[in-house]
Coordinates of C-alpha atoms in Angstrom, one line a residue:
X1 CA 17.6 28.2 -44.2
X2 CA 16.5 26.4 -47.3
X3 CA 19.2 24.0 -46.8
X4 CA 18.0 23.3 -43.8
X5 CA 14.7 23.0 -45.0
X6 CA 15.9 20.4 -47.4
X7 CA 18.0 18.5 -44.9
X8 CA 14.6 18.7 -42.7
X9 CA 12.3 17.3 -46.0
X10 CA 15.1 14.5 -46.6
X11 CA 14.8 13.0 -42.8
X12 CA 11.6 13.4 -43.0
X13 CA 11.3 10.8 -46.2
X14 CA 13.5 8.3 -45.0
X15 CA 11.9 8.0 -41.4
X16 CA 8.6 7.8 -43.5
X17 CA 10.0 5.1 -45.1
X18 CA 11.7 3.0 -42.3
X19 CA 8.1 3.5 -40.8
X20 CA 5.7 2.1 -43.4
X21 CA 8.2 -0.4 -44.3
X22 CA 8.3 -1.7 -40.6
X23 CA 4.6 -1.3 -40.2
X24 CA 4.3 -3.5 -43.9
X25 CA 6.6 -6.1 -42.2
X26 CA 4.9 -6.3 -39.1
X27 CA 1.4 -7.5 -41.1
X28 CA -0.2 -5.0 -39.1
X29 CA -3.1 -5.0 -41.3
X30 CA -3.3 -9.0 -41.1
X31 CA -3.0 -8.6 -37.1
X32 CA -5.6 -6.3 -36.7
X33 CA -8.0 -8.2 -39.0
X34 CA -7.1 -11.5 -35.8
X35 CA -7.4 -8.7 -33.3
X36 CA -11.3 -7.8 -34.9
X37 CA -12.4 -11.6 -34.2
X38 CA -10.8 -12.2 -31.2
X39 CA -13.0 -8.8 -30.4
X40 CA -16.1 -10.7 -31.3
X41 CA -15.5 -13.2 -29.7
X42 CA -15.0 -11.7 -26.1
X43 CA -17.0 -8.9 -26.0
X44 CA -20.0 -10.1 -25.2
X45 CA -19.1 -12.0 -22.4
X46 CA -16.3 -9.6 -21.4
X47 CA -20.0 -6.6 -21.5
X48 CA -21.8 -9.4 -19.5
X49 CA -19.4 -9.5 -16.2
X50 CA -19.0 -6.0 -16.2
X51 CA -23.0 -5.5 -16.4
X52 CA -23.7 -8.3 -13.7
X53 CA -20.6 -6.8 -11.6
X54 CA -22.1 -3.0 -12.0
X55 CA -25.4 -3.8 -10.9
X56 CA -24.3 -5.1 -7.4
X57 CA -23.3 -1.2 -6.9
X58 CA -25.7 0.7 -9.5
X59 CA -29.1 0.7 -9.7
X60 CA -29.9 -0.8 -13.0
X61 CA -31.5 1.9 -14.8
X62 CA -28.8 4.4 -14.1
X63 CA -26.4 2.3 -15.2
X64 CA -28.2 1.4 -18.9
X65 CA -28.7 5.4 -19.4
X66 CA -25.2 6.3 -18.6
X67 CA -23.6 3.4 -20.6
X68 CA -26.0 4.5 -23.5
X69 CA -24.8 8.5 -23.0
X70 CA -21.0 7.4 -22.9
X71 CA -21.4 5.2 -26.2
X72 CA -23.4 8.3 -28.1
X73 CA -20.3 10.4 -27.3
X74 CA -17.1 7.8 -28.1
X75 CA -19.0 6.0 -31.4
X76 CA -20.1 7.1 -35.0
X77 CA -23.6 7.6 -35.3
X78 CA -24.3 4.8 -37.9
X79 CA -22.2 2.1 -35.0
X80 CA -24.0 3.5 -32.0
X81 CA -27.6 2.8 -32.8
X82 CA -26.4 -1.2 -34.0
X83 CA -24.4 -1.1 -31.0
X84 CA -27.6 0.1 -28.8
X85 CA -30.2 -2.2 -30.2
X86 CA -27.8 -5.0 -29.4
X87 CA -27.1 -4.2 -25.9
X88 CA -30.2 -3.4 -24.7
X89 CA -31.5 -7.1 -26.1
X90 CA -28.3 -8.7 -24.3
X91 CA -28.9 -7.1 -20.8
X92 CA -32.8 -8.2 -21.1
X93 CA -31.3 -11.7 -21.1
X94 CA -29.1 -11.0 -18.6
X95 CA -32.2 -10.2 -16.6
X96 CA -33.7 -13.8 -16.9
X97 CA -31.1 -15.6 -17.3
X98 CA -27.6 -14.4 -14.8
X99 CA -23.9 -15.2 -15.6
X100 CA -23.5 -18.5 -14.2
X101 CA -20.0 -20.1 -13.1
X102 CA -19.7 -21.3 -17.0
X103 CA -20.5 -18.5 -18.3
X104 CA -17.6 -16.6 -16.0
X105 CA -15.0 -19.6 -17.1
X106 CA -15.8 -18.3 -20.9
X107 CA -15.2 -15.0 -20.2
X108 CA -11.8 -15.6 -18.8
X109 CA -11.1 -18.0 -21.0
X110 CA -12.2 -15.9 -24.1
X111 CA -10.3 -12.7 -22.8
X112 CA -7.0 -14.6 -21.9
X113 CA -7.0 -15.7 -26.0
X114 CA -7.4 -12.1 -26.7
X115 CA -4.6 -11.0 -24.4
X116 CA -2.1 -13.6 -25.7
X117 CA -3.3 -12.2 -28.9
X118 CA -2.4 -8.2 -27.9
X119 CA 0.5 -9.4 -26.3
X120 CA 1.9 -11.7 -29.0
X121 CA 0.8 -8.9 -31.4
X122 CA 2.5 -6.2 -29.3
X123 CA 6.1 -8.4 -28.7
X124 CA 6.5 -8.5 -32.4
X125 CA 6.0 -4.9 -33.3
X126 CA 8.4 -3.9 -30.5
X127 CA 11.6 -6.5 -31.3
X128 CA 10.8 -8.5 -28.3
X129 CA 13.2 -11.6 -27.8
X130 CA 12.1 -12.7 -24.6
X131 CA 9.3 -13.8 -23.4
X132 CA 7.2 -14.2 -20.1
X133 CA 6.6 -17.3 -18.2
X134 CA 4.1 -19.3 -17.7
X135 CA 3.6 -18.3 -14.5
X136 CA 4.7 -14.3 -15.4
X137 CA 1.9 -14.7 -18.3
X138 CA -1.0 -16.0 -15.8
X139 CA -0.2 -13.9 -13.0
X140 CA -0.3 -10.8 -15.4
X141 CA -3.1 -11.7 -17.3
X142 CA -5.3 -12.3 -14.0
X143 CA -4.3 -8.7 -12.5
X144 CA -5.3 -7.4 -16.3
X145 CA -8.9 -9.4 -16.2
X146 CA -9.3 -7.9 -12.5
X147 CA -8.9 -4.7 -13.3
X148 CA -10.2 -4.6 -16.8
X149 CA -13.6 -3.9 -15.6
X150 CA -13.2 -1.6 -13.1
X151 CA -11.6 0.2 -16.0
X152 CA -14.4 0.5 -18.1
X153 CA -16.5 1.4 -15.1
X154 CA -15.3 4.6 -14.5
X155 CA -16.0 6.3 -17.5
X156 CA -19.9 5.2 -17.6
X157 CA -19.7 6.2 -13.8
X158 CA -18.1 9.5 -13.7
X159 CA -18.8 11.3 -17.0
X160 CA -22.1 11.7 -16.4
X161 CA -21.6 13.5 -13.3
X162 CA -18.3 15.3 -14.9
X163 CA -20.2 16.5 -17.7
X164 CA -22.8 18.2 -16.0
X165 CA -20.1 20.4 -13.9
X166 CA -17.3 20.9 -16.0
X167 CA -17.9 22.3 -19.4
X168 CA -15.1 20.1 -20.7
X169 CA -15.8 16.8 -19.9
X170 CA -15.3 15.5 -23.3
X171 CA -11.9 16.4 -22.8
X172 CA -11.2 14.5 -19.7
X173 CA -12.3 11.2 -21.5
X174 CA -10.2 11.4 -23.8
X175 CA -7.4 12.2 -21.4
X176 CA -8.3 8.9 -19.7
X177 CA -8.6 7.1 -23.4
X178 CA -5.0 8.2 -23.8
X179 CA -4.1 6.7 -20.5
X180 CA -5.4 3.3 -21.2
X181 CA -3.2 3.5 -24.4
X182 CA -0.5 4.6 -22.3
X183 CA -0.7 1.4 -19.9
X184 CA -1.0 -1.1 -22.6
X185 CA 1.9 -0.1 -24.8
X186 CA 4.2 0.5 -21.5
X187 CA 2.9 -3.0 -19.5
X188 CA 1.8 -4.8 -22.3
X189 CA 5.3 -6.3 -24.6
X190 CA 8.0 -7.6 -22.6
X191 CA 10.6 -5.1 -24.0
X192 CA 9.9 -1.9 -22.1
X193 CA 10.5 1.6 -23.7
X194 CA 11.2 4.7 -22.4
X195 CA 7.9 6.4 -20.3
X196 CA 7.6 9.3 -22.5
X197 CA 7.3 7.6 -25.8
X198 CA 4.5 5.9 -24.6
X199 CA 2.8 9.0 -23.2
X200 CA 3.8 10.4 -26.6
X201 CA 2.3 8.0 -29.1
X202 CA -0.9 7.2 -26.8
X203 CA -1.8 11.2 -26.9
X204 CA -1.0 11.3 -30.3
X205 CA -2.9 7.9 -31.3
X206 CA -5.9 9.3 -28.9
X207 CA -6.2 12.7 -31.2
X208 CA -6.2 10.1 -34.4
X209 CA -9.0 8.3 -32.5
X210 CA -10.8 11.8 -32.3
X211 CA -10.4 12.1 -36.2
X212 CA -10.7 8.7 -37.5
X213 CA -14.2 9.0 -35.8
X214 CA -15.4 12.0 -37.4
X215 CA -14.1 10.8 -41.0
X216 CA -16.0 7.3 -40.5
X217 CA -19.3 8.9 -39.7
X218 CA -19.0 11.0 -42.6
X219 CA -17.6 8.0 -44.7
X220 CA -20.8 6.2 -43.6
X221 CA -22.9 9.2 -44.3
X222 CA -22.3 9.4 -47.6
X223 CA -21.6 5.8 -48.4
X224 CA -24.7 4.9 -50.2
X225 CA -23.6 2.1 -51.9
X226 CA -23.4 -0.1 -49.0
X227 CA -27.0 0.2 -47.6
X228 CA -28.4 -0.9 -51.4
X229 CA -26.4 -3.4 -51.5
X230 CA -26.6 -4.8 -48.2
X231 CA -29.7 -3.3 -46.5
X232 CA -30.0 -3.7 -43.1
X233 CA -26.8 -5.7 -42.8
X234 CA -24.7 -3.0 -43.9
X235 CA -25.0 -1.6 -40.4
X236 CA -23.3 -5.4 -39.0
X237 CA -20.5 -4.4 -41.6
X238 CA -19.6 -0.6 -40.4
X239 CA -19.8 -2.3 -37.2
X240 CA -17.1 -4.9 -37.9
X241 CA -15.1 -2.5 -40.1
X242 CA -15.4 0.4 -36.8
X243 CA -13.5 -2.4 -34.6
X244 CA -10.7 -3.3 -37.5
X245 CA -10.1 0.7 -37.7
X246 CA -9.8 0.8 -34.0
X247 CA -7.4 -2.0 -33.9
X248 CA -5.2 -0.8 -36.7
X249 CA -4.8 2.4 -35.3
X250 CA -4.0 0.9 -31.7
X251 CA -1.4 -1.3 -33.8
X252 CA 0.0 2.2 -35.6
X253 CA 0.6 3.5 -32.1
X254 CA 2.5 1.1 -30.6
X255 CA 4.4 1.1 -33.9
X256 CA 4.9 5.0 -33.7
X257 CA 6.4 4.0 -29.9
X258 CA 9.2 1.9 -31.0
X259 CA 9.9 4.3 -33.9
X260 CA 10.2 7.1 -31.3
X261 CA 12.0 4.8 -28.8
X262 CA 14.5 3.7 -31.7
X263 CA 14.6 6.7 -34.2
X264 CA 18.5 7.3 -33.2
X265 CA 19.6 4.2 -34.4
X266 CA 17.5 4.0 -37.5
X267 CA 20.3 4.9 -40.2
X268 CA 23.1 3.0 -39.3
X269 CA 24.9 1.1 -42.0
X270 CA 24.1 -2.7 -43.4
X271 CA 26.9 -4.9 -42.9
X272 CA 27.4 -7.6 -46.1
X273 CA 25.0 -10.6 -45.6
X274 CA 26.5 -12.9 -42.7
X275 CA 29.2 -10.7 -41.3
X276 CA 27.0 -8.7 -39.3
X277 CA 26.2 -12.2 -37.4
X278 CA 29.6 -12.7 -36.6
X279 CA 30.3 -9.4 -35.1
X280 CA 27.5 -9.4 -33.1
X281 CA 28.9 -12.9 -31.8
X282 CA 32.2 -11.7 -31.1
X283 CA 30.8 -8.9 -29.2
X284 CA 29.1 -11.3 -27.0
X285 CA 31.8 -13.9 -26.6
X286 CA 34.4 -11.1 -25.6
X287 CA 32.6 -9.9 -22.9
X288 CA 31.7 -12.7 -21.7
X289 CA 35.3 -14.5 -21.4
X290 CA 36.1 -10.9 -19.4
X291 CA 33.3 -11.8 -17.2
X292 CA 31.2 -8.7 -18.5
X293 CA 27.5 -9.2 -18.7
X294 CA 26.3 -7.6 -21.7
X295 CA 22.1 -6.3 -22.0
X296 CA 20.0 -5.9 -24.5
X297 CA 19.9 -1.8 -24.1
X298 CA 24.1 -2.4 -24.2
X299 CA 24.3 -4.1 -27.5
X300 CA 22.1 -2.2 -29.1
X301 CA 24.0 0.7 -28.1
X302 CA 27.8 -0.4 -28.6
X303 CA 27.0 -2.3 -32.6
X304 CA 26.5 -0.5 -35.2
X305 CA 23.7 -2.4 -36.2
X306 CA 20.4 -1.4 -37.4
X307 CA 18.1 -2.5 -34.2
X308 CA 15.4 -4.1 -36.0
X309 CA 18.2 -6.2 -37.9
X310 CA 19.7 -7.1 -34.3
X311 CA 17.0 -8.6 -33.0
X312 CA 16.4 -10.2 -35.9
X313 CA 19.5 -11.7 -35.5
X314 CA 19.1 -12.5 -31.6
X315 CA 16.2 -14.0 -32.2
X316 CA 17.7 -16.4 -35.0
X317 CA 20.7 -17.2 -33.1
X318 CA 18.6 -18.1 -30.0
X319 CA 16.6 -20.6 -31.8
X320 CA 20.1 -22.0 -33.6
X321 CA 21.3 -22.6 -30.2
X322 CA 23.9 -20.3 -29.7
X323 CA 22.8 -18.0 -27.5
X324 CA 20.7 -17.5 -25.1
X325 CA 18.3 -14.4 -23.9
X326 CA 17.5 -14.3 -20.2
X327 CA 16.4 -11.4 -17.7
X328 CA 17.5 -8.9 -20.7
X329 CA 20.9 -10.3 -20.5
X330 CA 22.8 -12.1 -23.7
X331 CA 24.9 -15.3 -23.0
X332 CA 26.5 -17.1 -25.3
X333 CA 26.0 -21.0 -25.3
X334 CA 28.2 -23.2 -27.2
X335 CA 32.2 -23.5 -26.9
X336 CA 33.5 -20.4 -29.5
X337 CA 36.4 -23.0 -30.3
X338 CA 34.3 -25.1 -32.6
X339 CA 32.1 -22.5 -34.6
X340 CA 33.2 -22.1 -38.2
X341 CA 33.2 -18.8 -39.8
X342 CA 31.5 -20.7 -42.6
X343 CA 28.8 -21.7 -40.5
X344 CA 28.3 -18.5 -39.2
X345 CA 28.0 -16.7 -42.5
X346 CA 25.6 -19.2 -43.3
X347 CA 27.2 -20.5 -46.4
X348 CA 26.1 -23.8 -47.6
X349 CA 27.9 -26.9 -48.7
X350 CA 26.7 -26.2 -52.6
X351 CA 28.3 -22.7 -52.1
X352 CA 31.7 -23.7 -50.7
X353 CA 31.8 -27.0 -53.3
X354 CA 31.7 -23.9 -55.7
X355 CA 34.8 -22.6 -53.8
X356 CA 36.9 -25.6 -54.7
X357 CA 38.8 -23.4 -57.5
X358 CA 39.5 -20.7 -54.8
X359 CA 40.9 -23.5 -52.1
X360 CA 42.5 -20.7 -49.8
X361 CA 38.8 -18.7 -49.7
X362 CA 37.5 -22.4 -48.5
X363 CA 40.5 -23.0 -45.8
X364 CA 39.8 -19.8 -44.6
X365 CA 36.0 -20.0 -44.1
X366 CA 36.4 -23.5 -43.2
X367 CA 39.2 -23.2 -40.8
X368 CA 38.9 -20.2 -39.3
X369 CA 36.8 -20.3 -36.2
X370 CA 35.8 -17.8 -33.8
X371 CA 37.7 -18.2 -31.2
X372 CA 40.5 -17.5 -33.8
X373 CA 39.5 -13.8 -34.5
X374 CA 38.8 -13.2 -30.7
X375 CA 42.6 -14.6 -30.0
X376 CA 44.1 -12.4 -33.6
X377 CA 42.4 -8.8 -31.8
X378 CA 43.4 -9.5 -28.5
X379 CA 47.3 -10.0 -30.2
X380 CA 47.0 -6.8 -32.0
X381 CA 45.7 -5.0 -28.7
X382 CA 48.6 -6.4 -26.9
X383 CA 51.1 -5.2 -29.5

């Protein structure tokens, strides 16, 4: 038992460590600083169409009290009275002065930078080589902007009414929180993952939500510091540091959903610089001079290649020209007759001049190509 408890403690280290160390690669902390002024920058027209939109169906003062009850329950204390003050000024205006057609066109316009933002953000974090079209991108992006606010309707509509029935209401909104998650990190990237990953690490980042807003209230409870420094504009800066927490953690989830999705493959063993390039090419080339089509999920399966080191490498030998990524499917590109094994290892002409002394290490890496190695492997299956 306690060498099982060891073994346990000793995975448990090194998938801590793959973790952080993916999550310190990724700049998550840089991304969600972007995210937090992209935020600012669409909220307020993103809360005007929803307001204008909701008071076609809602009678205006319902809608203000609800809206106020749902944001006392989902934000610190300290972020809901800012948040409050703020929104009750911006719906007088909206009162004399309606969303006009230019007003809409900066919403959308706003928003759709923000979504290229998530999604960019998003493709990154989960080893995505492909990308949507244009078309793919404004087709998706229009159904997200259509259904965004009906989204954030149905919380200030229903809890209300929930609440007053069931004794755990709270409950049910953060059942719907973690749904939202759950859409995003499944619809959002371009690379899919498995379904229940993404259930997984949107309950899990919801319960963290949950925590992280208890510990900020009591961080700003006791952080005196701030307000006699700042005064009343220490209130704008819990504000702005409540939406960078909220992004990072959103960030943390969808990086705990490829480390779930990917956990399997985690450990497998780093090839010497170079050579793990042209293995990966062989593998390609050979199936496809059988006439095999070879997927993403395939070759990730079949190498023994670390995955966030393969896409790496997909990625580089897509821009390079050699390969090319299309409906999750891997082609190869250029004639494997002419490509060096010194070009794939990516040796320079400094580093082979350096070879001179050792002429029949330069013939090799020089001559050989990779057609040759297919051709040698296919001779030894033969014999």
């Amino acid at each position: 038992m306690a060498k099982n408890f060891k073994e346990f403690i000793i995975s448990l280290k090194l998938y801590l460590s793959y973790f952080f160390k993916k999550v310190a690669k990724d700049e998550v902390l840089i991304y969600a600083e972007a995210l937090t002024f992209n935020t600012l920058l669409a909220v307020i027209p993103l809360i005007g169409l929803v307001f204008s939109f909701a008071r076609a169906i809602i009678p205006e003062d319902t809608l203000i009290i609800k809206s106020f009850e749902l944001l006392v329950k989902l934000l610190p204390e300290e972020v809901t009275g800012f948040v409050v003050e703020k929104l009750i000024y911006f719906l007088d205006r909206i009162k004399h002065f309606p969303l006009g057609k230019f007003s809409l066109l900066t919403y959308f316009m706003m928003s759709i930078g923000l979504l290229f933002f998530v999604e960019s953000c998003l493709n990154r974090i989960y080893l995505s080589t492909e990308k949507r079209t244009i078309r793919e991108r404004i087709s998706f992006f229009w159904l997200t902007l259509t259904i965004a606010p009906f989204i954030l309707l149905i919380p200030i509509v229903t809890h209300g009414y929930l609440e007053a029935r069931f004794k755990y209401a709270t409950y049910l909104l953060l059942i719907f929180m973690s749904f939202v998650f759950y859409l995003i990190y499944y619809y959002f990237p371009v690379r899919k993952v498995p379904r229940k990953y993404a259930l997984i690490s949107s309950f899990i980042t919801t319960i963290l939500w949950g925590i992280l807003s208890f510990g900020f209230s009591l961080y700003v409870k006791y952080a005196v510091s701030y307000s006699a420094i700042y005064g009343s504009l220490s209130t704008i800066f819990f504000f702005f540091l409540w939406i960078f927490l909220n992004w990072l953690l959103f960030l943390l989830g969808a990086e705990l959903t490829v480390f779930l999705s990917l956990r399997h493959n985690l450990f497998k063993p780093k090839l010497p610089c170079g050579w793990d390039r042209i293995i990966l090419l062989k593998t390609i080339y050979e199936n496809f001079l059988k006439g095999k089509s070879l997927s993403l999920e395939r070759l990730e399966n079949t190498l023994n290649i670390a995955p966030d080191r393969l896409y790496e490498l997909l990625s580089e030998l897509e821009k390079k020209g050699y390969i090319l990524l299309a409906e999750g499917l891997v082609l190869p590109t250029r004639d494997h007759g002419g490509l060096k094994l010194s070009e794939l290892l990516g040796l320079t002409e400094e580093v082979l001049k350096e070879a001179k002394s050792l002429s029949v290490l330069r013939n090799f890496l020089e001559g050989t190509r990779l057609k040759d190695i297919i051709d040698e492997d296919e001779r030894e299956c033969k014999l």
